[in-house]
PDB file of C-alpha atoms in Angstrom:
ATOM      1  CA  MET A 419      -8.603   5.785-117.236  1.00 48.00           C
ATOM      2  CA  LEU A 420      -6.070   6.203-114.823  1.00 43.00           C
ATOM      3  CA  SER A 421      -5.850   9.928-115.708  1.00 45.00           C
ATOM      4  CA  ARG A 422      -9.669  10.518-115.004  1.00 46.00           C
ATOM      5  CA  ILE A 423      -8.832   8.640-111.891  1.00 41.00           C
ATOM      6  CA  VAL A 424      -6.261  10.913-110.670  1.00 37.00           C
ATOM      7  CA  ILE A 425      -8.128  14.660-112.025  1.00 38.00           C
ATOM      8  CA  LEU A 426     -11.116  13.437-109.833  1.00 35.00           C
ATOM      9  CA  ILE A 427      -8.972  12.321-107.049  1.00 36.00           C
ATOM     10  CA  ILE A 428      -7.478  16.463-107.655  1.00 35.00           C
ATOM     11  CA  ALA A 429     -10.818  17.318-107.709  1.00 35.00           C
ATOM     12  CA  MET A 430     -12.122  15.983-104.383  1.00 35.00           C
ATOM     13  CA  MET A 431      -9.002  17.172-102.259  1.00 35.00           C
ATOM     14  CA  SER A 432      -8.966  20.964-103.680  1.00 32.00           C
ATOM     15  CA  LEU A 433     -12.549  20.976-102.673  1.00 34.00           C
ATOM     16  CA  ASN A 434     -11.994  19.321 -99.099  1.00 34.00           C
ATOM     17  CA  ILE A 435     -14.683  16.558 -99.793  1.00 33.00           C
ATOM     18  CA  ASN A 436     -14.444  14.377 -96.600  1.00 35.00           C
ATOM     19  CA  ALA A 437     -10.584  16.133 -95.925  1.00 37.00           C
ATOM     20  CA  GLU A 438      -9.391  16.091 -92.101  1.00 47.00           C
ATOM     21  CA  THR A 439      -8.866  19.584 -90.762  1.00 55.00           C
ATOM     22  CA  VAL A 440      -5.875  20.294 -89.721  1.00 76.00           C
ATOM     23  CA  LEU A 441      -4.990  23.389 -87.662  1.00 88.00           C
ATOM     24  CA  GLU A 442      -2.453  25.126 -87.677  1.00 94.00           C
ATOM     25  CA  LEU A 443      -0.821  27.426 -84.864  1.00 95.00           C
ATOM     26  CA  GLY A 444      -2.228  31.289 -85.750  1.00 96.00           C
ATOM     27  CA  GLU A 445      -5.783  30.115 -86.538  1.00 97.00           C
ATOM     28  CA  TYR A 446      -8.689  30.507 -85.630  1.00 97.00           C
ATOM     29  CA  PRO A 447     -10.109  27.105 -84.215  1.00 98.00           C
ATOM     30  CA  PRO A 448     -13.614  25.915 -84.679  1.00 98.00           C
ATOM     31  CA  ASN A 449     -16.387  27.855 -82.486  1.00 98.00           C
ATOM     32  CA  TYR A 450     -18.165  25.232 -80.339  1.00 98.00           C
ATOM     33  CA  LEU A 451     -16.626  22.907 -77.567  1.00 98.00           C
ATOM     34  CA  GLY A 452     -19.864  20.892 -77.081  1.00 98.00           C
ATOM     35  CA  ARG A 453     -22.824  21.353 -74.080  1.00 97.00           C
ATOM     36  CA  ASP A 454     -21.826  21.885 -70.877  1.00 94.00           C
ATOM     37  CA  VAL A 455     -23.273  19.893 -67.938  1.00 90.00           C
ATOM     38  CA  ASN A 456     -26.400  21.746 -67.590  1.00 92.00           C
ATOM     39  CA  GLY A 457     -27.107  21.649 -71.280  1.00 94.00           C
ATOM     40  CA  ASN A 458     -25.844  25.363 -72.215  1.00 97.00           C
ATOM     41  CA  ASP A 459     -23.533  25.350 -75.229  1.00 98.00           C
ATOM     42  CA  VAL A 460     -19.963  26.212 -74.850  1.00 98.00           C
ATOM     43  CA  THR A 461     -18.279  28.076 -77.242  1.00 98.00           C
ATOM     44  CA  LEU A 462     -14.616  30.268 -77.728  1.00 98.00           C
ATOM     45  CA  GLU A 463     -16.922  33.530 -78.756  1.00 97.00           C
ATOM     46  CA  ASP A 464     -18.617  32.767 -74.804  1.00 96.00           C
ATOM     47  CA  ASN A 465     -14.664  32.460 -73.177  1.00 96.00           C
ATOM     48  CA  LYS A 466     -13.302  36.230 -75.287  1.00 94.00           C
ATOM     49  CA  GLY A 467     -10.135  37.341 -73.791  1.00 96.00           C
ATOM     50  CA  LYS A 468      -9.412  34.166 -71.889  1.00 98.00           C
ATOM     51  CA  ILE A 469      -6.757  31.556 -72.417  1.00 98.00           C
ATOM     52  CA  VAL A 470      -9.218  28.782 -73.269  1.00 98.00           C
ATOM     53  CA  VAL A 471      -7.500  25.327 -72.974  1.00 98.00           C
ATOM     54  CA  ILE A 472      -9.048  22.705 -74.582  1.00 98.00           C
ATOM     55  CA  SER A 473      -8.622  18.756 -73.756  1.00 98.00           C
ATOM     56  CA  PHE A 474     -10.101  15.467 -75.774  1.00 98.00           C
ATOM     57  CA  TRP A 475     -10.461  13.018 -73.406  1.00 97.00           C
ATOM     58  CA  ALA A 476     -11.885   9.486 -72.724  1.00 97.00           C
ATOM     59  CA  SER A 477     -12.530   8.001 -69.771  1.00 94.00           C
ATOM     60  CA  TRP A 478     -10.205   4.817 -70.714  1.00 95.00           C
ATOM     61  CA  CYS A 479      -7.493   6.752 -71.362  1.00 95.00           C
ATOM     62  CA  SER A 480      -4.875   6.459 -68.180  1.00 95.00           C
ATOM     63  CA  PRO A 481      -3.150   9.292 -69.054  1.00 95.00           C
ATOM     64  CA  CYS A 482      -5.768  11.544 -70.208  1.00 95.00           C
ATOM     65  CA  LEU A 483      -7.499  11.002 -66.492  1.00 94.00           C
ATOM     66  CA  LYS A 484      -4.004  11.865 -65.137  1.00 94.00           C
ATOM     67  CA  GLU A 485      -4.066  14.954 -67.435  1.00 95.00           C
ATOM     68  CA  LEU A 486      -7.390  16.876 -66.301  1.00 96.00           C
ATOM     69  CA  PRO A 487      -6.611  17.259 -62.670  1.00 95.00           C
ATOM     70  CA  ILE A 488      -3.705  18.773 -63.231  1.00 95.00           C
ATOM     71  CA  LEU A 489      -4.777  20.848 -65.797  1.00 96.00           C
ATOM     72  CA  GLU A 490      -7.616  22.246 -63.593  1.00 96.00           C
ATOM     73  CA  GLY A 491      -4.723  23.182 -61.023  1.00 96.00           C
ATOM     74  CA  ILE A 492      -3.636  25.220 -63.458  1.00 96.00           C
ATOM     75  CA  GLN A 493      -7.018  26.827 -63.934  1.00 96.00           C
ATOM     76  CA  ASN A 494      -7.704  27.076 -60.574  1.00 96.00           C
ATOM     77  CA  LYS A 495      -4.236  28.558 -59.594  1.00 96.00           C
ATOM     78  CA  ILE A 496      -4.310  30.845 -62.477  1.00 96.00           C
ATOM     79  CA  GLY A 497      -8.085  31.682 -62.035  1.00 96.00           C
ATOM     80  CA  ASP A 498     -11.468  30.546 -64.109  1.00 93.00           C
ATOM     81  CA  ASP A 499     -11.554  34.475 -65.214  1.00 95.00           C
ATOM     82  CA  THR A 500      -8.379  34.472 -66.826  1.00 97.00           C
ATOM     83  CA  VAL A 501      -7.908  30.344 -68.281  1.00 97.00           C
ATOM     84  CA  LYS A 502     -11.045  27.965 -68.774  1.00 98.00           C
ATOM     85  CA  VAL A 503     -10.643  24.413 -69.341  1.00 98.00           C
ATOM     86  CA  VAL A 504     -13.002  22.598 -71.354  1.00 98.00           C
ATOM     87  CA  ALA A 505     -12.271  18.740 -71.179  1.00 98.00           C
ATOM     88  CA  ILE A 506     -14.146  17.190 -74.202  1.00 98.00           C
ATOM     89  CA  ASN A 507     -15.361  13.463 -73.773  1.00 97.00           C
ATOM     90  CA  TYR A 508     -13.897  12.115 -76.842  1.00 98.00           C
ATOM     91  CA  LYS A 509     -16.349   9.103 -78.630  1.00 97.00           C
ATOM     92  CA  GLU A 510     -17.533   7.672 -75.799  1.00 97.00           C
ATOM     93  CA  ASN A 511     -21.550   6.558 -75.460  1.00 96.00           C
ATOM     94  CA  SER A 512     -23.898   8.456 -73.488  1.00 94.00           C
ATOM     95  CA  LYS A 513     -23.699   5.874 -70.419  1.00 94.00           C
ATOM     96  CA  GLN A 514     -20.111   5.815 -70.142  1.00 94.00           C
ATOM     97  CA  TYR A 515     -20.027   9.188 -70.004  1.00 94.00           C
ATOM     98  CA  ARG A 516     -22.997   9.947 -67.399  1.00 92.00           C
ATOM     99  CA  ARG A 517     -20.736   7.377 -65.832  1.00 93.00           C
ATOM    100  CA  ILE A 518     -17.932   9.009 -65.505  1.00 91.00           C
ATOM    101  CA  LYS A 519     -18.744  12.624 -65.264  1.00 90.00           C
ATOM    102  CA  LYS A 520     -20.620  11.873 -62.158  1.00 90.00           C
ATOM    103  CA  LYS A 521     -16.317  10.682 -61.067  1.00 90.00           C
ATOM    104  CA  LEU A 522     -15.812  13.951 -61.979  1.00 89.00           C
ATOM    105  CA  SER A 523     -17.792  16.191 -60.804  1.00 88.00           C
ATOM    106  CA  THR A 524     -15.552  17.265 -58.306  1.00 92.00           C
ATOM    107  CA  LEU A 525     -12.995  18.946 -61.012  1.00 92.00           C
ATOM    108  CA  LYS A 526     -14.222  22.565 -61.641  1.00 93.00           C
ATOM    109  CA  LEU A 527     -13.345  21.906 -65.172  1.00 94.00           C
ATOM    110  CA  THR A 528     -16.215  22.609 -68.032  1.00 97.00           C
ATOM    111  CA  LEU A 529     -16.793  19.055 -69.322  1.00 97.00           C
ATOM    112  CA  THR A 530     -18.803  18.718 -72.674  1.00 97.00           C
ATOM    113  CA  HIS A 531     -19.109  15.552 -75.001  1.00 97.00           C
ATOM    114  CA  ASP A 532     -18.499  14.705 -78.251  1.00 98.00           C
ATOM    115  CA  GLU A 533     -20.321  11.216 -79.052  1.00 97.00           C
ATOM    116  CA  ARG A 534     -19.475  11.265 -82.514  1.00 97.00           C
ATOM    117  CA  GLY A 535     -16.676  12.842 -82.849  1.00 97.00           C
ATOM    118  CA  ALA A 536     -17.708  15.803 -84.734  1.00 97.00           C
ATOM    119  CA  ILE A 537     -16.140  18.466 -82.494  1.00 98.00           C
ATOM    120  CA  GLY A 538     -13.003  15.985 -82.529  1.00 98.00           C
ATOM    121  CA  LYS A 539     -13.184  15.792 -86.076  1.00 97.00           C
ATOM    122  CA  SER A 540     -13.298  19.724 -86.625  1.00 97.00           C
ATOM    123  CA  PHE A 541     -10.273  20.342 -84.752  1.00 97.00           C
ATOM    124  CA  GLY A 542      -8.303  17.077 -86.530  1.00 96.00           C
ATOM    125  CA  VAL A 543      -8.067  14.697 -83.323  1.00 97.00           C
ATOM    126  CA  LYS A 544      -7.421  11.151 -84.169  1.00 93.00           C
ATOM    127  CA  GLY A 545      -6.112  10.560 -81.403  1.00 93.00           C
ATOM    128  CA  ILE A 546      -6.107  10.930 -77.581  1.00 96.00           C
ATOM    129  CA  PRO A 547      -5.190  12.699 -74.841  1.00 96.00           C
ATOM    130  CA  ASN A 548      -5.146  15.474 -77.667  1.00 97.00           C
ATOM    131  CA  LEU A 549      -5.118  19.582 -76.277  1.00 97.00           C
ATOM    132  CA  PHE A 550      -4.987  22.936 -77.359  1.00 98.00           C
ATOM    133  CA  ILE A 551      -4.756  26.050 -75.995  1.00 98.00           C
ATOM    134  CA  VAL A 552      -6.361  29.032 -77.578  1.00 98.00           C
ATOM    135  CA  GLY A 553      -4.285  32.542 -76.660  1.00 98.00           C
ATOM    136  CA  LYS A 554      -6.810  35.682 -75.513  1.00 97.00           C
ATOM    137  CA  ASN A 555      -7.025  36.801 -79.161  1.00 97.00           C
ATOM    138  CA  GLY A 556      -9.005  33.884 -79.837  1.00 97.00           C
ATOM    139  CA  LYS A 557      -5.859  32.220 -81.958  1.00 98.00           C
ATOM    140  CA  LEU A 558      -4.496  28.871 -81.626  1.00 98.00           C
ATOM    141  CA  LEU A 559      -1.195  29.153 -79.989  1.00 97.00           C
ATOM    142  CA  PHE A 560      -0.368  25.670 -78.817  1.00 97.00           C
ATOM    143  CA  HIS A 561      -1.633  22.037 -79.701  1.00 97.00           C
ATOM    144  CA  ASN A 562       0.026  18.850 -78.427  1.00 95.00           C
ATOM    145  CA  VAL A 563      -1.433  15.083 -78.433  1.00 94.00           C
ATOM    146  CA  GLY A 564      -0.160  12.852 -75.713  1.00 93.00           C
ATOM    147  CA  TYR A 565       0.717  13.150 -72.182  1.00 91.00           C
ATOM    148  CA  GLY A 566       3.725  13.281 -69.954  1.00 86.00           C
ATOM    149  CA  THR A 567       6.140  15.527 -68.177  1.00 85.00           C
ATOM    150  CA  SER A 568       7.473  17.304 -70.996  1.00 87.00           C
ATOM    151  CA  SER A 569       4.073  18.277 -72.306  1.00 89.00           C
ATOM    152  CA  ILE A 570       3.291  19.528 -69.080  1.00 90.00           C
ATOM    153  CA  ASN A 571       6.360  21.799 -68.880  1.00 91.00           C
ATOM    154  CA  LYS A 572       6.040  22.967 -72.347  1.00 94.00           C
ATOM    155  CA  ILE A 573       1.682  23.600 -71.925  1.00 94.00           C
ATOM    156  CA  VAL A 574       3.143  25.829 -68.730  1.00 93.00           C
ATOM    157  CA  LYS A 575       5.857  27.822 -71.091  1.00 95.00           C
ATOM    158  CA  VAL A 576       3.469  28.620 -73.363  1.00 97.00           C
ATOM    159  CA  LEU A 577       0.544  29.767 -70.955  1.00 96.00           C
ATOM    160  CA  ASN A 578       3.361  31.807 -69.071  1.00 95.00           C
ATOM    161  CA  GLU A 579       4.101  33.359 -72.036  1.00 97.00           C
ATOM    162  CA  GLU A 580       0.726  34.329 -72.776  1.00 97.00           C
ATOM    163  CA  LEU A 581      -0.060  35.714 -69.488  1.00 96.00           C
ATOM    164  CA  ALA A 582       3.025  37.908 -70.079  1.00 95.00           C
ATOM    165  CA  SER A 583       1.613  39.539 -72.795  1.00 92.00           C
TER     166      SER A 583
END
């Protein structure tokens, strides 16, 4: 009986049933990033040739709310024709998202909403803030969970290296 359970578990793992996605550096991340405030689909394909910074965040997460203006500043400094920041509101209900979206309306970020967590699941997100940087070639360059001075320094270093390439 035990051997049948083990075989079943191994078979399920090999089929990747209900497995969480784990993105590795150098891989192509999922294309779909949600819908923007105007209802338009946001995809990596539409931002081909740009560096795309993807941040999963929530309104109750104070580190997330500290990170977003910094990411916007980076996008503004470099230019949104070169660096695009997509801030994906993660697992908050629509009412809360609309409320925080109004408060963040002055930021020049692309805001999307992942109420059910499907986009986050495709990226392997389990906690926030959760940040990914996708290079101009569409491959994952960087992934960071959490926020702090050291993470900002790492983000800037990765962006500078990608801009120089």
